C-alpha cells in the first residue's frame, strides 16, 4: 500500500519537528500501516475502531509513555 500524506499532516509534522519531538515512532507506525502489519499494530499500539463513523475510522496510540498520549487517525 502506498501512503500519501495530507497537507494537514505535513504541517503538523513540521511543527512538531521544530519543537524537537521524536517523530521516529510516527514513522514506524506509518511503515506498519503501509506494510499491512495489523497484528503488530493491535499488540503494540492498541489499534482500535472509532464507533459511529462511516466509512470506518481507525485510531492508533503512537506513544503511551507521554501524558498526552499521541493518537494517529
Coordinates of C-alpha atoms in Angstrom, one line a residue:
X1 CA 0.0 0.0 0.0
X2 CA 1.2 3.5 -0.8
X3 CA 0.8 6.1 1.9
X4 CA 0.0 9.6 0.6
X5 CA 0.3 12.3 3.4
X6 CA -2.3 15.1 3.6
X7 CA -1.2 18.7 3.8
X8 CA -2.5 18.9 7.4
X9 CA -0.3 16.0 8.5
X10 CA 2.8 17.6 6.8
X11 CA 2.2 20.9 8.5
X12 CA 1.7 19.3 11.9
X13 CA 4.8 17.1 11.5
X14 CA 6.8 20.2 10.6
X15 CA 5.5 22.0 13.7
X16 CA 6.5 19.1 16.0
X17 CA 9.8 18.7 14.3
X18 CA 10.6 22.3 15.1
X19 CA 9.8 21.6 18.7
X20 CA 12.2 18.7 18.7
X21 CA 9.7 15.9 19.2
X22 CA 10.9 12.4 18.3
X23 CA 8.9 11.6 15.1
X24 CA 10.6 8.2 14.6
X25 CA 7.8 6.4 16.4
X26 CA 5.3 8.1 14.0
X27 CA 7.4 6.9 11.0
X28 CA 7.4 3.3 12.5
X29 CA 3.6 3.3 12.7
X30 CA 3.3 4.6 9.2
X31 CA 5.6 1.8 8.0
X32 CA 3.5 -0.8 9.8
X33 CA 0.3 0.6 8.2
X34 CA 1.9 0.6 4.8
X35 CA 3.1 -3.0 5.1
X36 CA -0.3 -4.2 6.4
X37 CA 1.0 -5.5 9.8
X38 CA -2.3 -5.3 11.6
X39 CA -1.4 -7.8 14.3
X40 CA 1.6 -5.8 15.4
X41 CA -0.5 -2.6 15.4
X42 CA -3.0 -4.3 17.7
X43 CA -0.4 -5.6 20.1
X44 CA 2.0 -2.7 20.4
X45 CA -0.2 0.3 19.5
X46 CA -3.7 -0.5 20.6
X47 CA -5.3 -0.3 17.1
X48 CA -9.0 0.5 17.6
X49 CA -12.1 1.5 15.6
X50 CA -13.9 4.8 16.2
X51 CA -17.5 3.8 16.5
X52 CA -20.3 5.6 14.7
X53 CA -18.2 6.7 11.7
X54 CA -18.8 5.7 8.1
X55 CA -16.5 4.7 6.5
X56 CA -14.8 3.1 9.5
X57 CA -12.0 5.2 11.0
X58 CA -9.2 3.6 13.0
X59 CA -7.0 5.1 15.7
X60 CA -3.6 4.0 16.8
X61 CA -1.8 5.1 20.0
X62 CA 1.6 6.2 18.9
X63 CA 3.4 6.7 22.3
X64 CA 1.7 6.0 25.5
X65 CA 4.7 7.0 27.7
X66 CA 3.7 10.7 27.4
X67 CA 0.9 12.0 29.5
X68 CA -0.8 13.4 26.3
X69 CA -0.9 10.0 24.6
X70 CA -0.3 10.7 20.8
X71 CA -3.1 9.4 18.6
X72 CA -2.9 8.7 14.8
X73 CA -6.1 8.6 12.8

